[in-house]
GROMACS .gro file of C-alpha atoms in nm:
model
  318
    1MET     CA    1  -1.063   1.119  -0.138
    2LEU     CA    2  -1.138   1.267   0.205
    3ASP     CA    3  -1.474   1.096   0.256
    4PHE     CA    4  -1.317   0.793   0.424
    5LYS     CA    5  -1.456   0.741   0.774
    6ASN     CA    6  -1.267   0.428   0.870
    7TRP     CA    7  -1.485   0.117   0.883
    8ASP     CA    8  -1.811   0.310   0.859
    9SER     CA    9  -1.719   0.376   0.495
   10PHE     CA   10  -1.754   0.003   0.425
   11LEU     CA   11  -2.111  -0.022   0.557
   12TYR     CA   12  -2.257  -0.001   0.205
   13PHE     CA   13  -2.097  -0.337   0.126
   14PHE     CA   14  -2.236  -0.511   0.436
   15SER     CA   15  -2.559  -0.595   0.260
   16ALA     CA   16  -2.612  -0.889   0.026
   17SER     CA   17  -2.820  -0.684  -0.216
   18SER     CA   18  -2.569  -0.397  -0.228
   19SER     CA   19  -2.270  -0.629  -0.269
   20GLN     CA   20  -2.447  -0.837  -0.535
   21SER     CA   21  -2.534  -0.523  -0.732
   22PHE     CA   22  -2.177  -0.392  -0.691
   23LEU     CA   23  -2.017  -0.720  -0.805
   24LYS     CA   24  -2.258  -0.748  -1.098
   25LYS     CA   25  -2.148  -0.403  -1.214
   26CYS     CA   26  -1.780  -0.499  -1.177
   27TYR     CA   27  -1.828  -0.820  -1.374
   28LYS     CA   28  -2.030  -0.658  -1.652
   29LEU     CA   29  -1.759  -0.396  -1.702
   30ARG     CA   30  -1.516  -0.683  -1.754
   31SER     CA   31  -1.759  -0.860  -1.990
   32THR     CA   32  -1.767  -1.158  -1.755
   33ASP     CA   33  -1.985  -1.451  -1.861
   34LEU     CA   34  -2.276  -1.516  -1.625
   35ALA     CA   35  -2.217  -1.184  -1.445
   36GLU     CA   36  -2.548  -1.201  -1.259
   37GLN     CA   37  -2.501  -1.561  -1.146
   38LYS     CA   38  -2.143  -1.499  -1.035
   39SER     CA   39  -2.242  -1.187  -0.844
   40TYR     CA   40  -2.501  -1.389  -0.648
   41GLU     CA   41  -2.249  -1.663  -0.578
   42ASN     CA   42  -1.982  -1.420  -0.460
   43CYS     CA   43  -2.175  -1.157  -0.264
   44TYR     CA   44  -2.146  -1.342   0.066
   45PRO     CA   45  -1.780  -1.445   0.025
   46PHE     CA   46  -1.710  -1.079  -0.059
   47ILE     CA   47  -1.886  -0.961   0.258
   48TYR     CA   48  -1.713  -1.226   0.470
   49TYR     CA   49  -1.368  -1.125   0.342
   50LEU     CA   50  -1.440  -0.766   0.444
   51GLU     CA   51  -1.589  -0.873   0.777
   52HIS     CA   52  -1.294  -1.098   0.864
   53GLY     CA   53  -1.052  -0.821   0.768
   54GLN     CA   54  -1.234  -0.575   0.992
   55ILE     CA   55  -1.225  -0.818   1.285
   56TYR     CA   56  -0.849  -0.870   1.249
   57TYR     CA   57  -0.787  -0.493   1.239
   58ASN     CA   58  -1.011  -0.429   1.538
   59GLN     CA   59  -0.838  -0.703   1.736
   60ALA     CA   60  -0.497  -0.559   1.643
   61LYS     CA   61  -0.602  -0.223   1.786
   62ASN     CA   62  -0.653  -0.383   2.129
   63ALA     CA   63  -0.373  -0.640   2.110
   64PRO     CA   64  -0.020  -0.605   2.254
   65LEU     CA   65   0.244  -0.492   2.006
   66ILE     CA   66   0.407  -0.836   2.012
   67ILE     CA   67   0.124  -0.991   1.803
   68GLN     CA   68  -0.004  -0.684   1.614
   69PRO     CA   69   0.187  -0.759   1.289
   70ILE     CA   70   0.023  -1.102   1.259
   71LEU     CA   71  -0.327  -0.963   1.305
   72LEU     CA   72  -0.269  -0.668   1.071
   73PHE     CA   73  -0.115  -0.888   0.802
   74TYR     CA   74  -0.405  -1.133   0.795
   75GLY     CA   75  -0.652  -0.847   0.815
   76LEU     CA   76  -0.497  -0.696   0.503
   77VAL     CA   77  -0.491  -1.036   0.330
   78HIS     CA   78  -0.868  -1.072   0.373
   79LEU     CA   79  -0.935  -0.721   0.245
   80ILE     CA   80  -0.716  -0.785  -0.059
   81LYS     CA   81  -0.909  -1.104  -0.133
   82ALA     CA   82  -1.230  -0.901  -0.135
   83CYS     CA   83  -1.074  -0.667  -0.391
   84ILE     CA   84  -0.959  -0.957  -0.609
   85LEU     CA   85  -1.312  -1.099  -0.604
   86THR     CA   86  -1.433  -0.782  -0.781
   87ILE     CA   87  -1.199  -0.868  -1.071
   88ASP     CA   88  -1.181  -1.247  -1.074
   89PRO     CA   89  -1.523  -1.405  -1.010
   90ASN     CA   90  -1.364  -1.751  -0.993
   91TYR     CA   91  -1.106  -1.666  -0.726
   92PRO     CA   92  -0.945  -1.882  -0.598
   93GLU     CA   93  -0.922  -2.119  -0.892
   94SER     CA   94  -0.616  -2.305  -0.759
   95THR     CA   95  -0.420  -2.345  -0.437
   96THR     CA   96  -0.117  -2.170  -0.591
   97VAL     CA   97  -0.283  -1.829  -0.552
   98LEU     CA   98  -0.342  -1.895  -0.179
   99ALA     CA   99   0.030  -1.885  -0.088
  100HIS     CA  100   0.172  -1.556   0.036
  101GLY     CA  101   0.375  -1.501  -0.281
  102VAL     CA  102   0.676  -1.367  -0.095
  103SER     CA  103   0.954  -1.517   0.115
  104THR     CA  104   1.211  -1.407   0.368
  105ARG     CA  105   1.503  -1.568   0.546
  106LYS     CA  106   1.352  -1.771   0.832
  107ARG     CA  107   1.654  -1.756   1.059
  108LYS     CA  108   1.819  -1.418   1.081
  109LYS     CA  109   2.194  -1.371   1.078
  110GLN     CA  110   2.391  -1.257   1.381
  111GLN     CA  111   2.414  -0.879   1.411
  112TYR     CA  112   2.073  -0.869   1.242
  113HIS     CA  113   1.957  -0.528   1.120
  114PHE     CA  114   1.590  -0.493   1.036
  115PHE     CA  115   1.654  -0.217   0.782
  116LEU     CA  116   1.882  -0.449   0.581
  117ASP     CA  117   1.650  -0.750   0.595
  118GLU     CA  118   1.507  -0.854   0.258
  119VAL     CA  119   1.192  -1.004   0.117
  120LYS     CA  120   1.181  -1.183  -0.217
  121ILE     CA  121   0.878  -1.191  -0.445
  122GLN     CA  122   0.782  -1.540  -0.560
  123LYS     CA  123   0.644  -1.660  -0.893
  124SER     CA  124   0.299  -1.747  -0.757
  125GLY     CA  125   0.084  -1.656  -0.460
  126LEU     CA  126  -0.126  -1.366  -0.339
  127LEU     CA  127   0.127  -1.086  -0.390
  128PRO     CA  128   0.205  -1.145  -0.761
  129TYR     CA  129  -0.162  -1.231  -0.820
  130MET     CA  130  -0.270  -0.904  -0.656
  131GLY     CA  131  -0.007  -0.714  -0.854
  132GLU     CA  132  -0.132  -0.853  -1.183
  133LYS     CA  133  -0.507  -0.849  -1.121
  134MET     CA  134  -0.543  -0.525  -0.927
  135PHE     CA  135  -0.259  -0.315  -1.068
  136HIS     CA  136  -0.165  -0.474  -1.404
  137MET     CA  137   0.188  -0.542  -1.281
  138LYS     CA  138   0.366  -0.847  -1.421
  139HIS     CA  139   0.710  -1.002  -1.391
  140LEU     CA  140   0.758  -0.921  -1.022
  141GLU     CA  141   0.912  -1.262  -0.955
  142GLY     CA  142   1.262  -1.260  -0.806
  143GLU     CA  143   1.259  -0.896  -0.691
  144LYS     CA  144   1.450  -0.856  -0.363
  145ILE     CA  145   1.360  -0.553  -0.155
  146THR     CA  146   1.501  -0.433   0.177
  147MET     CA  147   1.297  -0.308   0.470
  148GLN     CA  148   1.459   0.034   0.443
  149GLU     CA  149   1.353   0.062   0.079
  150LEU     CA  150   0.998  -0.034   0.173
  151LEU     CA  151   0.975   0.196   0.476
  152SER     CA  152   1.101   0.487   0.265
  153GLN     CA  153   0.794   0.438   0.041
  154ILE     CA  154   0.552   0.522   0.325
  155PRO     CA  155   0.490   0.900   0.303
  156GLU     CA  156   0.374   0.924   0.667
  157LEU     CA  157   0.724   0.809   0.774
  158SER     CA  158   0.904   1.096   0.600
  159LEU     CA  159   0.928   1.299   0.923
  160MET     CA  160   1.071   0.996   1.106
  161PHE     CA  161   1.338   0.961   0.836
  162SER     CA  162   1.414   1.331   0.867
  163GLN     CA  163   1.450   1.307   1.245
  164THR     CA  164   1.663   0.992   1.248
  165LYS     CA  165   1.845   0.997   0.914
  166GLY     CA  166   1.852   1.369   0.842
  167LYS     CA  167   1.668   1.336   0.511
  168ASN     CA  168   1.303   1.362   0.411
  169THR     CA  169   1.185   1.077   0.194
  170PHE     CA  170   0.892   1.279   0.053
  171LEU     CA  171   0.818   1.639  -0.037
  172GLN     CA  172   0.473   1.783   0.020
  173ILE     CA  173   0.286   1.909  -0.286
  174LYS     CA  174   0.128   2.252  -0.236
  175ARG     CA  175  -0.231   2.278  -0.359
  176ASN     CA  176  -0.428   2.579  -0.473
  177ASP     CA  177  -0.760   2.454  -0.608
  178ASP     CA  178  -0.662   2.239  -0.907
  179LEU     CA  179  -0.307   2.374  -0.930
  180LEU     CA  180  -0.041   2.154  -0.773
  181SER     CA  181   0.309   2.284  -0.700
  182LEU     CA  182   0.619   2.071  -0.642
  183PRO     CA  183   0.913   2.253  -0.477
  184LYS     CA  184   1.207   2.285  -0.717
  185ILE     CA  185   1.442   2.140  -0.456
  186ILE     CA  186   1.329   1.809  -0.605
  187LEU     CA  187   1.569   1.879  -0.894
  188ASP     CA  188   1.864   1.853  -0.654
  189HIS     CA  189   1.736   1.522  -0.520
  190TYR     CA  190   1.693   1.375  -0.868
  191HIS     CA  191   2.006   1.542  -1.012
  192MET     CA  192   1.810   1.667  -1.310
  193THR     CA  193   1.754   1.995  -1.488
  194GLU     CA  194   1.397   2.125  -1.483
  195SER     CA  195   1.354   2.029  -1.847
  196ARG     CA  196   1.482   1.677  -1.788
  197PHE     CA  197   1.263   1.636  -1.479
  198THR     CA  198   0.945   1.750  -1.655
  199ASP     CA  199   1.021   1.507  -1.939
  200PHE     CA  200   1.064   1.238  -1.674
  201LEU     CA  201   0.722   1.321  -1.528
  202LYS     CA  202   0.553   1.326  -1.867
  203THR     CA  203   0.703   0.988  -1.959
  204ASP     CA  204   0.554   0.822  -1.651
  205MET     CA  205   0.228   1.017  -1.641
  206ALA     CA  206   0.157   1.120  -2.000
  207ASP     CA  207  -0.218   1.062  -1.974
  208LEU     CA  208  -0.260   1.222  -1.634
  209ILE     CA  209  -0.030   1.520  -1.576
  210ILE     CA  210  -0.080   1.862  -1.731
  211LEU     CA  211   0.226   2.082  -1.684
  212GLN     CA  212   0.167   2.451  -1.618
  213GLU     CA  213   0.405   2.746  -1.627
  214SER     CA  214   0.657   2.714  -1.345
  215ASN     CA  215   0.806   2.990  -1.132
  216ASP     CA  216   1.126   3.041  -0.932
  217GLN     CA  217   1.026   2.808  -0.650
  218PHE     CA  218   0.781   2.555  -0.790
  219ILE     CA  219   0.711   2.325  -1.081
  220ASN     CA  220   0.339   2.373  -1.136
  221PHE     CA  221   0.102   2.120  -1.284
  222SER     CA  222  -0.251   1.986  -1.269
  223LEU     CA  223  -0.391   1.635  -1.296
  224ASN     CA  224  -0.674   1.508  -1.512
  225THR     CA  225  -0.845   1.372  -1.203
  226LEU     CA  226  -0.804   1.397  -0.827
  227ASP     CA  227  -1.061   1.127  -0.750
  228ASN     CA  228  -0.792   0.869  -0.680
  229VAL     CA  229  -0.532   0.886  -0.404
  230GLU     CA  230  -0.239   0.736  -0.589
  231PHE     CA  231  -0.091   0.891  -0.902
  232LEU     CA  232   0.235   0.701  -0.899
  233PRO     CA  233   0.496   0.812  -0.817
  234PHE     CA  234   0.281   1.060  -0.616
  235LYS     CA  235   0.146   0.920  -0.291
  236TYR     CA  236  -0.122   1.041  -0.053
  237ASN     CA  237  -0.024   1.118   0.306
  238LEU     CA  238  -0.310   1.025   0.537
  239GLU     CA  239  -0.169   1.226   0.828
  240ASN     CA  240  -0.132   1.567   0.663
  241LEU     CA  241  -0.399   1.493   0.398
  242GLU     CA  242  -0.167   1.606   0.121
  243ILE     CA  243  -0.019   1.458  -0.194
  244ASN     CA  244   0.354   1.381  -0.153
  245PHE     CA  245   0.635   1.311  -0.400
  246PRO     CA  246   0.932   1.080  -0.326
  247THR     CA  247   1.274   1.245  -0.297
  248THR     CA  248   1.464   0.943  -0.430
  249LYS     CA  249   1.431   0.788  -0.773
  250SER     CA  250   1.349   0.420  -0.727
  251VAL     CA  251   1.169   0.140  -0.908
  252LEU     CA  252   0.955   0.112  -0.594
  253ASN     CA  253   0.812   0.459  -0.660
  254ASN     CA  254   0.584   0.289  -0.912
  255TYR     CA  255   0.471   0.017  -0.671
  256PRO     CA  256   0.117   0.082  -0.543
  257GLU     CA  257   0.135   0.148  -0.170
  258LEU     CA  258  -0.088  -0.151  -0.098
  259LEU     CA  259   0.194  -0.380  -0.214
  260ILE     CA  260   0.442  -0.194   0.009
  261HIS     CA  261   0.222  -0.243   0.316
  262TYR     CA  262   0.171  -0.609   0.230
  263LEU     CA  263   0.547  -0.674   0.202
  264LEU     CA  264   0.628  -0.495   0.528
  265LEU     CA  265   0.350  -0.665   0.721
  266TYR     CA  266   0.445  -1.004   0.579
  267ASN     CA  267   0.801  -0.975   0.706
  268LEU     CA  268   0.701  -0.829   1.041
  269SER     CA  269   0.446  -1.107   1.092
  270MET     CA  270   0.713  -1.367   1.012
  271ILE     CA  271   0.956  -1.203   1.255
  272SER     CA  272   0.699  -1.189   1.533
  273ARG     CA  273   0.625  -1.561   1.483
  274TYR     CA  274   0.972  -1.705   1.422
  275GLU     CA  275   1.223  -1.456   1.566
  276THR     CA  276   1.082  -1.451   1.916
  277GLU     CA  277   1.405  -1.355   2.093
  278TRP     CA  278   1.493  -1.063   1.864
  279TRP     CA  279   1.132  -0.943   1.848
  280SER     CA  280   1.088  -0.956   2.227
  281GLU     CA  281   1.417  -0.777   2.292
  282LEU     CA  282   1.328  -0.508   2.038
  283ILE     CA  283   1.000  -0.437   2.214
  284LYS     CA  284   1.136  -0.456   2.569
  285MET     CA  285   1.480  -0.296   2.524
  286MET     CA  286   1.424  -0.057   2.229
  287PRO     CA  287   1.797  -0.073   2.148
  288ASN     CA  288   1.805   0.118   1.819
  289GLN     CA  289   1.603   0.298   1.552
  290ASP     CA  290   1.421  -0.018   1.445
  291TYR     CA  291   1.163   0.015   1.723
  292PRO     CA  292   1.032   0.368   1.647
  293PHE     CA  293   1.009   0.290   1.275
  294ILE     CA  294   0.827  -0.039   1.330
  295GLN     CA  295   0.591   0.106   1.590
  296SER     CA  296   0.517   0.407   1.368
  297PHE     CA  297   0.455   0.189   1.065
  298LEU     CA  298   0.215  -0.036   1.256
  299ASN     CA  299   0.023   0.270   1.376
  300ILE     CA  300   0.007   0.402   1.018
  301THR     CA  301  -0.087   0.077   0.845
  302SER     CA  302  -0.370   0.008   1.090
  303LYS     CA  303  -0.544   0.312   0.933
  304LYS     CA  304  -0.387   0.327   0.588
  305GLY     CA  305  -0.450  -0.036   0.491
  306PRO     CA  306  -0.832  -0.011   0.513
  307PHE     CA  307  -0.811   0.337   0.357
  308LEU     CA  308  -0.626   0.207   0.048
  309ILE     CA  309  -0.867  -0.087   0.017
  310TYR     CA  310  -1.167   0.145   0.038
  311GLN     CA  311  -1.019   0.371  -0.230
  312PHE     CA  312  -0.977   0.071  -0.460
  313LEU     CA  313  -1.338  -0.039  -0.408
  314LYS     CA  314  -1.470   0.316  -0.429
  315GLY     CA  315  -1.306   0.351  -0.770
  316LYS     CA  316  -1.528   0.067  -0.891
  317LEU     CA  317  -1.842   0.230  -0.748
  318SER     CA  318  -1.806   0.546  -0.956
   0.00000   0.00000   0.00000
């Protein structure tokens, strides 16, 4: 998981022959009809999605903060479309999958608080399509999620939550070779006995987690594989290069982090386009805690978005 070198890691795909061979393998694994023909047809669209995504991210790096969310959002959208093309050789089959798949209130209320702002997942569009095709998630329609709930799902923001709210949103997992150790303070956060908590883990991760003998301080376990970066509800922290575990029980703990980044960037891009006065005042005046969280998230997602996309594609290479 540590072999990611930013955009250089994608260079393998920037070749028609490599991408055609990669897509052919993906399609054959899914028993797709005409796998070879479809891989030839899609190798250039696949490359162009990645290339467009890279350009958006590179432009965001040099752009003023005021337009960064728009560039990062559309950069992520293009990278996601490349991922979907590895699963659905006929993408996009209809215009319904081209919508964003999420909505937010266009005009914000007076006394607007970013943390309390909500997004709502729609029946059709890129987000539910991505959820179903890439992560086998269905029935997301109608879910309303606040910005605070989404931000608390970003492990790299745990320190910011600790500094501003007095509470870590993630605990770091200690690693000793293949043995992973979760501090037992997690039991206080989840209001569970150790037995109840281990049952909870086994229910969600029966095929993956192997519980070991615990001690006074840690619940010890191992995983069947460490090749992936996301063993929900565990999440990978790109800053400290460690696996983290959320301190609050939430349905969002089982949302892949790519969906979390998409939802946050969608709303921030809408705000930067349509809430010009609030957005400009936030950036110029920095009146509250919204600014450091938003700035930190944008810094994180500029690196983590491509990282998560690469991990998804890498999983199909092995």
